[in-house]
Amino acid sequence: MLNKEDLKKGVPDLYTERLSLRRLTAESIERWWECASDPQVITYLYGTPELKEYQVLQPDRLGRRVEEAFRSMSSIHFAIMSAAGDQMYGVCSFQRWDERAARAEIGFALSKRFWGKGYATEAVGRLVEFGFQDMDLSYIVGRCHIKNDLSIRVLEKNGMRQQPPSNSGIRSYWQEMGIVVYSVANSEFALRKERAAMHAQLLDSSGESFSS
């Protein structure tokens, strides 16, 4: 299993059928931030409009924060690229990685012209798989705004379920901000994968019977 010291030496590229996830660099931040200036893309990424505008105009500051997070291994940020690596679709990351608690938070955002193509679902699915199988996480959390239907669907398609408020009748900080919290455990991920494999095996068996 990969721990923080291992990943400081080099973050592996991750692949899916259509995508490659590569460590976010200063160059890829510049490319991403040109797309992220679209207000619809960053609507749910920051708090006030003033902060959105401030962040969009300062990719250098973002680059420093990404590098600082990498050095401390509190977060790992990836560029979501085409499989060939010639097109950037967006970004995704593991944030607030607590190695002791075996817990991390997942985040993602895509350029608007790539919405609705399944790229976010595919990228998050690969990141969840990497987190459980290679980083030995026990628990992965995803947060998004309650009105962000697209992101909610991405989390749900990857087996995450909304967490109920921890204290009934008491509004938490996240509730005040309109944020809903989703999560999935390693055991749930393993069970889902096992069921998918069994389903695929049954389909193969049915096909063999039919063809004979």
Short mmCIF file of C-alpha atoms in Angstrom, two decimals:
data_model
loop_
_atom_site.label_atom_id
_atom_site.label_comp_id
_atom_site.label_asym_id
_atom_site.label_seq_id
_atom_site.Cartn_x
_atom_site.Cartn_y
_atom_site.Cartn_z
CA MET A 1 0.00 0.00 0.00
CA LEU A 2 1.14 3.55 -0.73
CA ASN A 3 1.66 5.86 2.24
CA LYS A 4 2.50 9.58 2.28
CA GLU A 5 6.23 9.02 2.10
CA ASP A 6 5.79 6.77 -0.93
CA LEU A 7 3.65 9.30 -2.78
CA LYS A 8 6.03 12.17 -2.03
CA LYS A 9 8.52 10.34 -4.24
CA GLY A 10 6.05 10.33 -7.10
CA VAL A 11 2.31 10.22 -7.69
CA PRO A 12 1.39 7.59 -10.31
CA ASP A 13 -0.69 8.41 -13.35
CA LEU A 14 -4.11 6.77 -13.17
CA TYR A 15 -5.99 5.57 -16.24
CA THR A 16 -9.52 4.70 -17.27
CA GLU A 17 -10.92 3.75 -20.66
CA ARG A 18 -11.11 7.40 -21.75
CA LEU A 19 -9.07 9.36 -19.21
CA SER A 20 -5.69 9.80 -17.61
CA LEU A 21 -5.35 11.42 -14.19
CA ARG A 22 -1.98 13.11 -13.80
CA ARG A 23 -0.52 15.12 -10.95
CA LEU A 24 -1.57 18.76 -11.27
CA THR A 25 1.34 20.98 -12.31
CA ALA A 26 1.79 24.74 -12.74
CA GLU A 27 1.28 24.33 -16.49
CA SER A 28 -1.95 22.36 -16.10
CA ILE A 29 -3.20 24.89 -13.52
CA GLU A 30 -2.79 27.65 -16.11
CA ARG A 31 -4.73 25.59 -18.66
CA TRP A 32 -7.48 24.76 -16.18
CA TRP A 33 -7.86 28.30 -14.87
CA GLU A 34 -8.61 29.64 -18.33
CA CYS A 35 -11.71 27.40 -18.30
CA ALA A 36 -12.50 28.00 -14.63
CA SER A 37 -13.10 31.70 -15.24
CA ASP A 38 -16.60 30.66 -16.38
CA PRO A 39 -18.94 31.64 -13.49
CA GLN A 40 -21.03 28.47 -13.97
CA VAL A 41 -17.97 26.28 -13.41
CA ILE A 42 -16.95 27.92 -10.13
CA THR A 43 -20.42 28.69 -8.76
CA TYR A 44 -20.10 26.09 -6.01
CA LEU A 45 -16.32 26.11 -5.51
CA TYR A 46 -16.00 29.18 -3.30
CA GLY A 47 -18.05 31.27 -0.96
CA THR A 48 -18.75 34.84 -2.05
CA PRO A 49 -18.59 36.29 -5.58
CA GLU A 50 -15.72 38.51 -4.44
CA LEU A 51 -13.66 35.47 -3.47
CA LYS A 52 -14.48 33.74 -6.76
CA GLU A 53 -13.21 36.71 -8.74
CA TYR A 54 -10.11 36.99 -6.54
CA GLN A 55 -9.19 33.34 -6.95
CA VAL A 56 -9.79 33.27 -10.71
CA LEU A 57 -7.35 36.11 -11.23
CA GLN A 58 -4.56 34.43 -9.28
CA PRO A 59 -3.56 31.04 -10.71
CA ASP A 60 -0.07 31.58 -9.23
CA ARG A 61 -1.53 31.56 -5.76
CA LEU A 62 -3.44 28.38 -6.51
CA GLY A 63 -0.23 26.80 -7.80
CA ARG A 64 1.56 27.57 -4.56
CA ARG A 65 -1.29 26.09 -2.52
CA VAL A 66 -1.29 22.92 -4.62
CA GLU A 67 2.49 22.54 -4.19
CA GLU A 68 2.28 23.17 -0.45
CA ALA A 69 -0.45 20.54 -0.16
CA PHE A 70 1.71 18.07 -2.08
CA ARG A 71 4.74 18.69 0.14
CA SER A 72 2.69 18.10 3.29
CA MET A 73 0.63 15.37 1.60
CA SER A 74 -2.52 16.86 3.07
CA SER A 75 -3.99 16.79 -0.45
CA ILE A 76 -3.17 15.25 -3.84
CA HIS A 77 -4.46 17.07 -6.91
CA PHE A 78 -4.84 15.56 -10.37
CA ALA A 79 -5.49 17.01 -13.82
CA ILE A 80 -8.26 15.11 -15.60
CA MET A 81 -6.85 14.56 -19.09
CA SER A 82 -7.79 12.64 -22.21
CA ALA A 83 -6.21 9.18 -22.37
CA ALA A 84 -3.59 10.53 -24.79
CA GLY A 85 -2.91 13.49 -22.52
CA ASP A 86 -3.54 16.15 -25.17
CA GLN A 87 -6.79 17.53 -23.75
CA MET A 88 -7.54 18.75 -20.24
CA TYR A 89 -11.09 18.26 -18.97
CA GLY A 90 -10.84 19.42 -15.36
CA VAL A 91 -9.36 18.64 -11.96
CA CYS A 92 -9.97 16.17 -9.15
CA SER A 93 -8.29 15.58 -5.83
CA PHE A 94 -8.00 13.89 -2.50
CA GLN A 95 -8.15 16.57 0.19
CA ARG A 96 -7.75 16.57 3.97
CA TRP A 97 -5.99 13.21 3.85
CA ASP A 98 -5.72 11.86 7.39
CA GLU A 99 -3.39 8.88 7.12
CA ARG A 100 -3.94 7.84 10.72
CA ALA A 101 -7.71 7.77 10.37
CA ALA A 102 -7.40 6.31 6.84
CA ARG A 103 -9.80 8.97 5.61
CA ALA A 104 -9.80 11.53 2.77
CA GLU A 105 -12.20 13.89 1.03
CA ILE A 106 -12.74 13.83 -2.72
CA GLY A 107 -13.20 16.92 -4.88
CA PHE A 108 -13.67 17.53 -8.61
CA ALA A 109 -14.62 20.14 -11.22
CA LEU A 110 -14.85 20.03 -15.02
CA SER A 111 -14.81 22.68 -17.73
CA LYS A 112 -18.37 23.41 -18.77
CA ARG A 113 -17.99 22.12 -22.34
CA PHE A 114 -17.22 18.66 -20.96
CA TRP A 115 -20.26 18.40 -18.70
CA GLY A 116 -22.73 15.59 -19.34
CA LYS A 117 -20.22 13.22 -20.96
CA GLY A 118 -19.58 11.01 -17.92
CA TYR A 119 -16.00 12.22 -17.43
CA ALA A 120 -16.53 13.33 -13.82
CA THR A 121 -18.14 10.01 -12.88
CA GLU A 122 -15.30 8.11 -14.55
CA ALA A 123 -12.56 10.20 -12.91
CA VAL A 124 -14.10 10.03 -9.44
CA GLY A 125 -14.61 6.28 -9.81
CA ARG A 126 -10.92 5.78 -10.60
CA LEU A 127 -9.90 8.01 -7.70
CA VAL A 128 -12.13 6.10 -5.28
CA GLU A 129 -10.62 2.84 -6.51
CA PHE A 130 -7.09 4.21 -6.05
CA GLY A 131 -7.94 5.47 -2.57
CA PHE A 132 -9.28 2.16 -1.32
CA GLN A 133 -6.99 -0.26 -3.15
CA ASP A 134 -3.67 1.62 -3.20
CA MET A 135 -3.84 4.18 -0.38
CA ASP A 136 -5.63 1.76 1.98
CA LEU A 137 -8.29 4.30 2.92
CA SER A 138 -11.16 3.08 5.06
CA TYR A 139 -13.49 5.95 4.33
CA ILE A 140 -13.94 8.53 1.55
CA VAL A 141 -16.07 11.66 1.91
CA GLY A 142 -17.54 13.96 -0.73
CA ARG A 143 -19.12 17.35 -0.06
CA CYS A 144 -21.14 19.52 -2.44
CA HIS A 145 -23.77 22.23 -2.43
CA ILE A 146 -27.32 20.99 -2.03
CA LYS A 147 -28.29 22.66 -5.34
CA ASN A 148 -25.40 21.08 -7.26
CA ASP A 149 -27.41 18.25 -8.81
CA LEU A 150 -24.67 17.25 -11.28
CA SER A 151 -22.08 16.68 -8.55
CA ILE A 152 -24.57 14.86 -6.35
CA ARG A 153 -25.27 12.42 -9.20
CA VAL A 154 -21.53 11.83 -9.68
CA LEU A 155 -21.11 10.95 -5.99
CA GLU A 156 -24.17 8.70 -5.97
CA LYS A 157 -23.10 6.87 -9.13
CA ASN A 158 -19.87 6.02 -7.32
CA GLY A 159 -21.66 4.42 -4.39
CA MET A 160 -21.70 7.39 -2.02
CA ARG A 161 -24.70 8.02 0.18
CA GLN A 162 -25.74 11.18 1.97
CA GLN A 163 -24.90 11.31 5.66
CA PRO A 164 -27.66 12.36 8.06
CA PRO A 165 -26.95 15.37 10.32
CA SER A 166 -24.92 14.25 13.32
CA ASN A 167 -26.96 16.23 15.86
CA SER A 168 -30.69 16.25 15.27
CA GLY A 169 -32.17 19.73 15.60
CA ILE A 170 -28.77 21.48 15.55
CA ARG A 171 -27.65 23.03 12.27
CA SER A 172 -23.97 22.33 11.56
CA TYR A 173 -21.52 24.63 9.76
CA TRP A 174 -22.01 22.62 6.56
CA GLN A 175 -25.79 22.87 6.79
CA GLU A 176 -25.53 26.62 7.25
CA MET A 177 -23.45 26.78 4.06
CA GLY A 178 -25.95 24.61 2.16
CA ILE A 179 -23.44 21.74 1.94
CA VAL A 180 -24.47 18.08 1.96
CA VAL A 181 -22.01 15.39 2.99
CA TYR A 182 -21.73 12.06 1.17
CA SER A 183 -19.51 9.11 2.03
CA VAL A 184 -18.58 5.54 1.17
CA ALA A 185 -16.66 2.96 3.21
CA ASN A 186 -14.04 0.56 1.88
CA SER A 187 -16.26 -2.38 2.85
CA GLU A 188 -19.16 -0.95 0.81
CA PHE A 189 -16.87 -0.39 -2.16
CA ALA A 190 -15.57 -3.98 -1.97
CA LEU A 191 -19.11 -5.40 -1.77
CA ARG A 192 -20.24 -3.29 -4.73
CA LYS A 193 -17.27 -4.46 -6.78
CA GLU A 194 -17.92 -8.09 -5.86
CA ARG A 195 -21.56 -7.82 -6.90
CA ALA A 196 -20.58 -6.19 -10.20
CA ALA A 197 -18.14 -9.03 -10.91
CA MET A 198 -20.80 -11.64 -10.11
CA HIS A 199 -23.28 -9.86 -12.37
CA ALA A 200 -20.76 -9.79 -15.22
CA GLN A 201 -20.04 -13.48 -14.70
CA LEU A 202 -23.76 -14.30 -14.87
CA LEU A 203 -24.10 -12.33 -18.10
CA ASP A 204 -21.16 -14.21 -19.61
CA SER A 205 -22.66 -17.55 -18.55
CA SER A 206 -26.04 -16.61 -20.03
CA GLY A 207 -24.41 -15.63 -23.27
CA GLU A 208 -22.52 -18.95 -23.50
CA SER A 209 -25.72 -20.94 -22.84
CA PHE A 210 -27.63 -19.00 -25.43
CA SER A 211 -24.96 -19.35 -28.10
CA SER A 212 -24.65 -23.09 -27.61
#
